[in-house]
mmCIF file of C-alpha atoms in Angstrom:
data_model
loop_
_atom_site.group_PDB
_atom_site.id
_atom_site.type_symbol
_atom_site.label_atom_id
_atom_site.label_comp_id
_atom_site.label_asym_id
_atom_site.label_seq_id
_atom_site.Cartn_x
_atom_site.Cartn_y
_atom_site.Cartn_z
ATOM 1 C CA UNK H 1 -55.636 22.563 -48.836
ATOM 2 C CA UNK H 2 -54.114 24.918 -50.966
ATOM 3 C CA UNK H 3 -55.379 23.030 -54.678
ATOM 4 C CA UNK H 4 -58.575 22.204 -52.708
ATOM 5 C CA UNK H 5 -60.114 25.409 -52.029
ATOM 6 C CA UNK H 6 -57.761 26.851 -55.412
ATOM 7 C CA UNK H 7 -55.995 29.069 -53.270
ATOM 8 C CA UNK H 8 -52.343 29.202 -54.325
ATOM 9 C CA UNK H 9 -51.211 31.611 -52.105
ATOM 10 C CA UNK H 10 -53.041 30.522 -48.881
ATOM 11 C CA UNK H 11 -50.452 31.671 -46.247
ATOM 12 C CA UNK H 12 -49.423 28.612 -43.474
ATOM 13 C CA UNK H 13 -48.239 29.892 -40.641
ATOM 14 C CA UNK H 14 -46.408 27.424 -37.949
ATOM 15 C CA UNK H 15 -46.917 28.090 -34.391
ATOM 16 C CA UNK H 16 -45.116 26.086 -31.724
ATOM 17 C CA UNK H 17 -47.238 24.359 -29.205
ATOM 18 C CA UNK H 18 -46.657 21.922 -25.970
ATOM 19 C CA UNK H 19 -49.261 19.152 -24.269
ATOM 20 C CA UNK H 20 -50.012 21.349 -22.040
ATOM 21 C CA UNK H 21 -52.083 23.962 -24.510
ATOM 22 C CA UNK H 22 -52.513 22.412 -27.634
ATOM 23 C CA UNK H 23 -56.244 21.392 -26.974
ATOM 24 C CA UNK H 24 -56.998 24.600 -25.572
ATOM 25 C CA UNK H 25 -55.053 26.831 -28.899
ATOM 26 C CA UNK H 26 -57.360 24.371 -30.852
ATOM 27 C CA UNK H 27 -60.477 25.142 -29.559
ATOM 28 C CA UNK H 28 -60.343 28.806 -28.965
ATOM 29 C CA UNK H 29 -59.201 28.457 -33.024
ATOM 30 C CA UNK H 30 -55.476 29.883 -32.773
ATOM 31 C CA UNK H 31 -54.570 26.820 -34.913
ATOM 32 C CA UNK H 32 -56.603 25.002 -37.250
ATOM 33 C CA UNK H 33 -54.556 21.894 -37.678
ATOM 34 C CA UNK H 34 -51.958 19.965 -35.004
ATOM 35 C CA UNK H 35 -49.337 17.645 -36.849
ATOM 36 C CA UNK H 36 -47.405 16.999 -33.741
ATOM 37 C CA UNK H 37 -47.437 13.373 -31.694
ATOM 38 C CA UNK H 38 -50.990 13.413 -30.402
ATOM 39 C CA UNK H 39 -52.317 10.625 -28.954
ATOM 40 C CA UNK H 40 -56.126 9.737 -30.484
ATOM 41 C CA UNK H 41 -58.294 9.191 -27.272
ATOM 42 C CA UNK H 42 -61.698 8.966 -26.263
ATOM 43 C CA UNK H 43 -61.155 11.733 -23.740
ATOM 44 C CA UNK H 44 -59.754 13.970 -25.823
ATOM 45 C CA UNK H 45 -62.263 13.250 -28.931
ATOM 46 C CA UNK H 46 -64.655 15.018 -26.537
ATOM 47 C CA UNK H 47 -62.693 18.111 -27.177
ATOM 48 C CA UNK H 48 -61.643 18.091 -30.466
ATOM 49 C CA UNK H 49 -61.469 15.859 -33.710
ATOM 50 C CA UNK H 50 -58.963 13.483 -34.909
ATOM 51 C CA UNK H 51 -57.908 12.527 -38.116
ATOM 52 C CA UNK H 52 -56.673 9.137 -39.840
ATOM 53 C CA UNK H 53 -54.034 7.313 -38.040
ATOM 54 C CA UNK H 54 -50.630 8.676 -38.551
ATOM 55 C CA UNK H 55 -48.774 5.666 -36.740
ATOM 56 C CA UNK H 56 -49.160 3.644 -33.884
ATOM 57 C CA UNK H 57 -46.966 3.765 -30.737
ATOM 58 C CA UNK H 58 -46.294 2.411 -27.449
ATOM 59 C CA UNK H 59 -44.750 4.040 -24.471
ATOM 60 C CA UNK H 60 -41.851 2.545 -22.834
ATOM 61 C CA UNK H 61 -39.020 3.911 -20.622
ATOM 62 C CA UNK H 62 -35.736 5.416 -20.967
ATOM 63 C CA UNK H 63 -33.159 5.142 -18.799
ATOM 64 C CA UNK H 64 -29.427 4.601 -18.089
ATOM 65 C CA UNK H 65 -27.738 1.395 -19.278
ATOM 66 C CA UNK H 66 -26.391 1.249 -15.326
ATOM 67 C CA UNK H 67 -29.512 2.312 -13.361
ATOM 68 C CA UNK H 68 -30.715 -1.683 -12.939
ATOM 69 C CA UNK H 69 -33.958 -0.472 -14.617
ATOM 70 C CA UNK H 70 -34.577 -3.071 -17.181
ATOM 71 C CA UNK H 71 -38.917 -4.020 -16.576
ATOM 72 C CA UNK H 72 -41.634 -1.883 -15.241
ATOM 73 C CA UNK H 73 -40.929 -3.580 -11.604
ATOM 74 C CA UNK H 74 -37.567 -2.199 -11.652
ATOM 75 C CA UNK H 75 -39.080 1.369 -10.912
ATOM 76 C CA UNK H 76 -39.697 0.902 -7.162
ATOM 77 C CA UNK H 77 -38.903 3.722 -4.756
ATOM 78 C CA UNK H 78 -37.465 5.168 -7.765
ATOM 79 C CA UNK H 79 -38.551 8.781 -9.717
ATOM 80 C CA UNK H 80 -39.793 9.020 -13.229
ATOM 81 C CA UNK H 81 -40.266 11.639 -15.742
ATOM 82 C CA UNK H 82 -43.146 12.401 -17.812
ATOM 83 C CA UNK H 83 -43.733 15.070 -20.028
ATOM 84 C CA UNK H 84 -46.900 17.179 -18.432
ATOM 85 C CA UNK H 85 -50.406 17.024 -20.350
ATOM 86 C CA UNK H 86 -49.534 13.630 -22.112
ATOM 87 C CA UNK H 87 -50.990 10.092 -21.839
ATOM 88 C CA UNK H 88 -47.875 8.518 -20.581
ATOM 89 C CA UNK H 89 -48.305 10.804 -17.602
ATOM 90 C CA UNK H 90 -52.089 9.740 -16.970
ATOM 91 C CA UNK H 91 -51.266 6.394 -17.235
ATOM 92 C CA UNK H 92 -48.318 6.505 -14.942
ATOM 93 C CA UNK H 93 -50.382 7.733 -12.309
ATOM 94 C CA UNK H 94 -53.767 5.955 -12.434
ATOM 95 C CA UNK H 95 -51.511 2.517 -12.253
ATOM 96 C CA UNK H 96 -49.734 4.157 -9.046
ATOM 97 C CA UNK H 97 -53.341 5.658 -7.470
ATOM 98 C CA UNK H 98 -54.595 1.618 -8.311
ATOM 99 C CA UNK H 99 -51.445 -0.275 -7.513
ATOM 100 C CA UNK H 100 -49.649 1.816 -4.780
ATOM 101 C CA UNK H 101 -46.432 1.681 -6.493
ATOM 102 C CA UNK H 102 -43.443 3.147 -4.639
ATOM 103 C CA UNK H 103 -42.679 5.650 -7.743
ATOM 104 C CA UNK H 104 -42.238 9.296 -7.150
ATOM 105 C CA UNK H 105 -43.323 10.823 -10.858
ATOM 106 C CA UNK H 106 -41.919 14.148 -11.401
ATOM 107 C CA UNK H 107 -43.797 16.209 -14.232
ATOM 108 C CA UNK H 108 -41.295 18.142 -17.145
ATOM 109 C CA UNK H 109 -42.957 21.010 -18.994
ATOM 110 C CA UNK H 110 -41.454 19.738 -21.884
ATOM 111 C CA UNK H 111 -39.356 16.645 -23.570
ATOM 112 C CA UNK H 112 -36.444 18.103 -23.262
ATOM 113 C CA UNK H 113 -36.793 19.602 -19.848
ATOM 114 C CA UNK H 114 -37.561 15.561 -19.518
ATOM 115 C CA UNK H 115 -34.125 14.701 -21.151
ATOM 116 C CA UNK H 116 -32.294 17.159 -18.600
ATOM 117 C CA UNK H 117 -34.082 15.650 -15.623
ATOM 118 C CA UNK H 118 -33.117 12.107 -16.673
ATOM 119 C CA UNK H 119 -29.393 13.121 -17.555
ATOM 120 C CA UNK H 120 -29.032 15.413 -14.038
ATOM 121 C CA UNK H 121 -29.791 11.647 -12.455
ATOM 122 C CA UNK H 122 -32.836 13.544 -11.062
ATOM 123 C CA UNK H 123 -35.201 10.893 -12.375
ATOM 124 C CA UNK H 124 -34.408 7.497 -13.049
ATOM 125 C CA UNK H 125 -36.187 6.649 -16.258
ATOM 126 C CA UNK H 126 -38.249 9.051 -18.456
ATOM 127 C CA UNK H 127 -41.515 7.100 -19.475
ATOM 128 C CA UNK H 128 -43.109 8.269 -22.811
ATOM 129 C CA UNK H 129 -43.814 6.881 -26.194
ATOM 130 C CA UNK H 130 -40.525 4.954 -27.775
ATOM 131 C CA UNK H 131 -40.469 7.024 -30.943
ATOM 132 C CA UNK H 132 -39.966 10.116 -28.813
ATOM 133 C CA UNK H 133 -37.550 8.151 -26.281
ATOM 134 C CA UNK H 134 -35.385 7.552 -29.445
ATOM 135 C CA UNK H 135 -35.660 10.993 -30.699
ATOM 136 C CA UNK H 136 -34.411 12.187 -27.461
ATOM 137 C CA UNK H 137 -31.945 9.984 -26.697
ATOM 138 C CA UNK H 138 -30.270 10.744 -30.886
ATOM 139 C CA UNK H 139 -29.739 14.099 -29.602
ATOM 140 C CA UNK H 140 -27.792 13.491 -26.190
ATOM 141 C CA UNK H 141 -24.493 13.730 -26.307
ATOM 142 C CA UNK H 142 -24.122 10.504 -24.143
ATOM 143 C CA UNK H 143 -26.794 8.945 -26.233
ATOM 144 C CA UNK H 144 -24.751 5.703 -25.958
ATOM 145 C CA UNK H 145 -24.936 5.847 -22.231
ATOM 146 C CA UNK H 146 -29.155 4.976 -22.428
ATOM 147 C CA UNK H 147 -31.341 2.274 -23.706
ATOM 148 C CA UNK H 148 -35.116 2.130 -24.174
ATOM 149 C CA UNK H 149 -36.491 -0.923 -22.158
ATOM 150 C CA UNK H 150 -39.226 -2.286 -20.656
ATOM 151 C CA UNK H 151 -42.565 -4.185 -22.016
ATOM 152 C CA UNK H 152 -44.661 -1.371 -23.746
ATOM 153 C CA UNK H 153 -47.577 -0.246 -21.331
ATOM 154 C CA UNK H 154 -49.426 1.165 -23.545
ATOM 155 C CA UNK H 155 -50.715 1.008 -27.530
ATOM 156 C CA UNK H 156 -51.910 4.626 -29.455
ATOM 157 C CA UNK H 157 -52.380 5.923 -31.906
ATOM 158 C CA UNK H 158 -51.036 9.249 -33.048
ATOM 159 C CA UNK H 159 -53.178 11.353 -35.329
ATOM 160 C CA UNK H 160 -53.531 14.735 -36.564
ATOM 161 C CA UNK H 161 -55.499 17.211 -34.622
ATOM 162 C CA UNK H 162 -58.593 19.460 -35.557
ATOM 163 C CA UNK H 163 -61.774 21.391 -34.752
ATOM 164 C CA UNK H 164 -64.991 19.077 -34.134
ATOM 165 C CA UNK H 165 -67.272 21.575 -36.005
ATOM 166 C CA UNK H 166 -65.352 21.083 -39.742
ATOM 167 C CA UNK H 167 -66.391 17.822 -41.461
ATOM 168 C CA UNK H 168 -65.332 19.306 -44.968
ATOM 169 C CA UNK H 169 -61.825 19.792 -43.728
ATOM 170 C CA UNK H 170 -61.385 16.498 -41.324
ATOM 171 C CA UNK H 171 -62.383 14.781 -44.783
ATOM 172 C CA UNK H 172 -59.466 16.505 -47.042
ATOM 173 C CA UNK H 173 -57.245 15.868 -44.463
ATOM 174 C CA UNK H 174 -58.066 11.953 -44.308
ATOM 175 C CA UNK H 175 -57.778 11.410 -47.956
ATOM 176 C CA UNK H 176 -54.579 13.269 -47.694
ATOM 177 C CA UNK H 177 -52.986 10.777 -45.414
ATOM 178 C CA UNK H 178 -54.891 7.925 -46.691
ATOM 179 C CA UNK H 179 -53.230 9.029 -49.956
ATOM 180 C CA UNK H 180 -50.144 9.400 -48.074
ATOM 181 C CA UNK H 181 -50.706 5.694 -46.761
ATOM 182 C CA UNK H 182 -51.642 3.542 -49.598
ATOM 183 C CA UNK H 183 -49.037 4.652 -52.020
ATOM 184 C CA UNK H 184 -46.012 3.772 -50.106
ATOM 185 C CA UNK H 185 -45.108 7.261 -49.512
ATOM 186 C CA UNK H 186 -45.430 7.380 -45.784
ATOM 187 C CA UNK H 187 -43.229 4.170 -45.626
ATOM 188 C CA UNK H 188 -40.390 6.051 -47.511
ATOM 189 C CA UNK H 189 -40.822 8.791 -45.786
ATOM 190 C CA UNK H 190 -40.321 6.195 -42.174
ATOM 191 C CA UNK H 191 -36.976 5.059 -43.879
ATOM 192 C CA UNK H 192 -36.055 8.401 -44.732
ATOM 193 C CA UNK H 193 -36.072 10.088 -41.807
ATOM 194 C CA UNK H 194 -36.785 7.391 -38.545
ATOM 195 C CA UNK H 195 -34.108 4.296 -39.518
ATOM 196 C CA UNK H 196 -30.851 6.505 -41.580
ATOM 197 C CA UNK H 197 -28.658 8.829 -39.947
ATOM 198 C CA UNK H 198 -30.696 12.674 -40.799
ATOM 199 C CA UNK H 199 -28.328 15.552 -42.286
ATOM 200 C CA UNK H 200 -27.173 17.852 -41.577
ATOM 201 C CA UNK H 201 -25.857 16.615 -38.326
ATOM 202 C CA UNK H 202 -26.419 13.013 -38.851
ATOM 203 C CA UNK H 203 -28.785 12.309 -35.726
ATOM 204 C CA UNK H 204 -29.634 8.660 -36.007
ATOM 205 C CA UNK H 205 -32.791 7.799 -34.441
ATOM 206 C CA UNK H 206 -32.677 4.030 -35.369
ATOM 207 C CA UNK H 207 -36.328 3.360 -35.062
ATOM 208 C CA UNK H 208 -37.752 0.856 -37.906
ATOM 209 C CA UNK H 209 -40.931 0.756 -39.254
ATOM 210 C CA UNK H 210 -43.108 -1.320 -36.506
ATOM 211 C CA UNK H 211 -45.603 -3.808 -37.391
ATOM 212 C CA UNK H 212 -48.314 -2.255 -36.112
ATOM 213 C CA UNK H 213 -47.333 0.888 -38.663
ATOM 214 C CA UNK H 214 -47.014 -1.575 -41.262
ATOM 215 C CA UNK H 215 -50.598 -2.784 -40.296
ATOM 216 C CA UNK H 216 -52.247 0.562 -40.643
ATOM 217 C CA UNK H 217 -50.707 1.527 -44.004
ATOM 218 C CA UNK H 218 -52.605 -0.562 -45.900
ATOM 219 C CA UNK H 219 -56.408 0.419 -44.381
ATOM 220 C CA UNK H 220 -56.286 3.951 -43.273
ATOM 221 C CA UNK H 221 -58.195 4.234 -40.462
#
């Protein structure tokens, strides 16, 4: 942005945001760009723009190696954790509203409040998308006491985040990460940080490149 509008001393300023608001601090222009892990709907593209894919995920569960949760029909009379404001927790409960399920679903403000829940026992499994299921479960102390399982229930992608009324700007910031894409530089930048142990405390999040990523690299979209 900077070298596009020859600015060199444009000031970014980071502000920390949750599912809950970040449409809302988009629209009423508090921030102008969300880099975060929104999913690109058609609900939500009636609020605010997206931009190129970033990656494609899937949501999954995460739960205790000895709770007997293994597949989605493992979860009855049992309570799961979503984070609040997220598609994992719309899709949780328009399959109970159209299945009945036996699930209690317990909303967290947060991921980590999430994390907490699940470790506390409160909540059986925490159902989200896996690349946040392994982020959370690097950072557990008993990290080797969970497992992400289950069939994926769902397939998104994550994009950036903008205002609906900027075409100029939506278009820098596709040929950025289109840029990003094509060279290989958002595949070393997967290795880098998603698959190695990450300094300085050498979190491991052990979460390869997956094909659908590798899919989308090639023909930003």
């Amino acid at each position: 942005v900077k070298k596009a509008i020859g600015n060199p001393n444009l000031t970014v300023r980071l502000l920390p945001i949750n599912a809950q608001n970040r449409i809302t601090l988009m629209q009423n222009g508090t921030i102008d760009l969300e880099c975060g892990g929104t999913s690109n709907t058609a609900d939500r593209r009636k609020q605010v723009e997206f931009s190129n894919s970033l990656s494609i995920t899937q949501a999954r569960l995460l739960t205790r190696k000895d709770s007997g949760v293994k597949e989605w029909s493992d979860l009855s009379n049992k309570t799961v954790v979503v984070t609040a404001g997220t598609t994992s927790e719309r899709f949780l409960r328009e399959y109970i509203d159209k299945t009945h399920a036996p699930i209690t679903i317990v909303s967290a403000k947060d991921h980590a409040q999430a994390c907490i829940l699940l470790q506390s026992g409160r909540a059986a499994a925490f159902f989200m998308d896996s690349d946040v299921l392994a982020a959370t479960m690097a950072r557990a102390k008993d990290s080797t006491d969970f497992t992400i399982t289950g069939a994926p229930q769902t397939h998104e992608a994550i994009a950036c985040m903008l205002r609906r009324d900027d075409p100029a700007f939506k278009a820098l910031v596709d040929r950025t990460i289109a840029g990003i894409e094509t060279s290989g530089e958002a595949a070393r930048r997967w290795q880098k940080w998603f698959d190695p142990p990450i300094p300085p405390n050498g979190i491991n999040l052990k979460l390869p490149v997956p094909d659908a990523c590798r899919e989308v690299s090639p023909q930003p979209n």
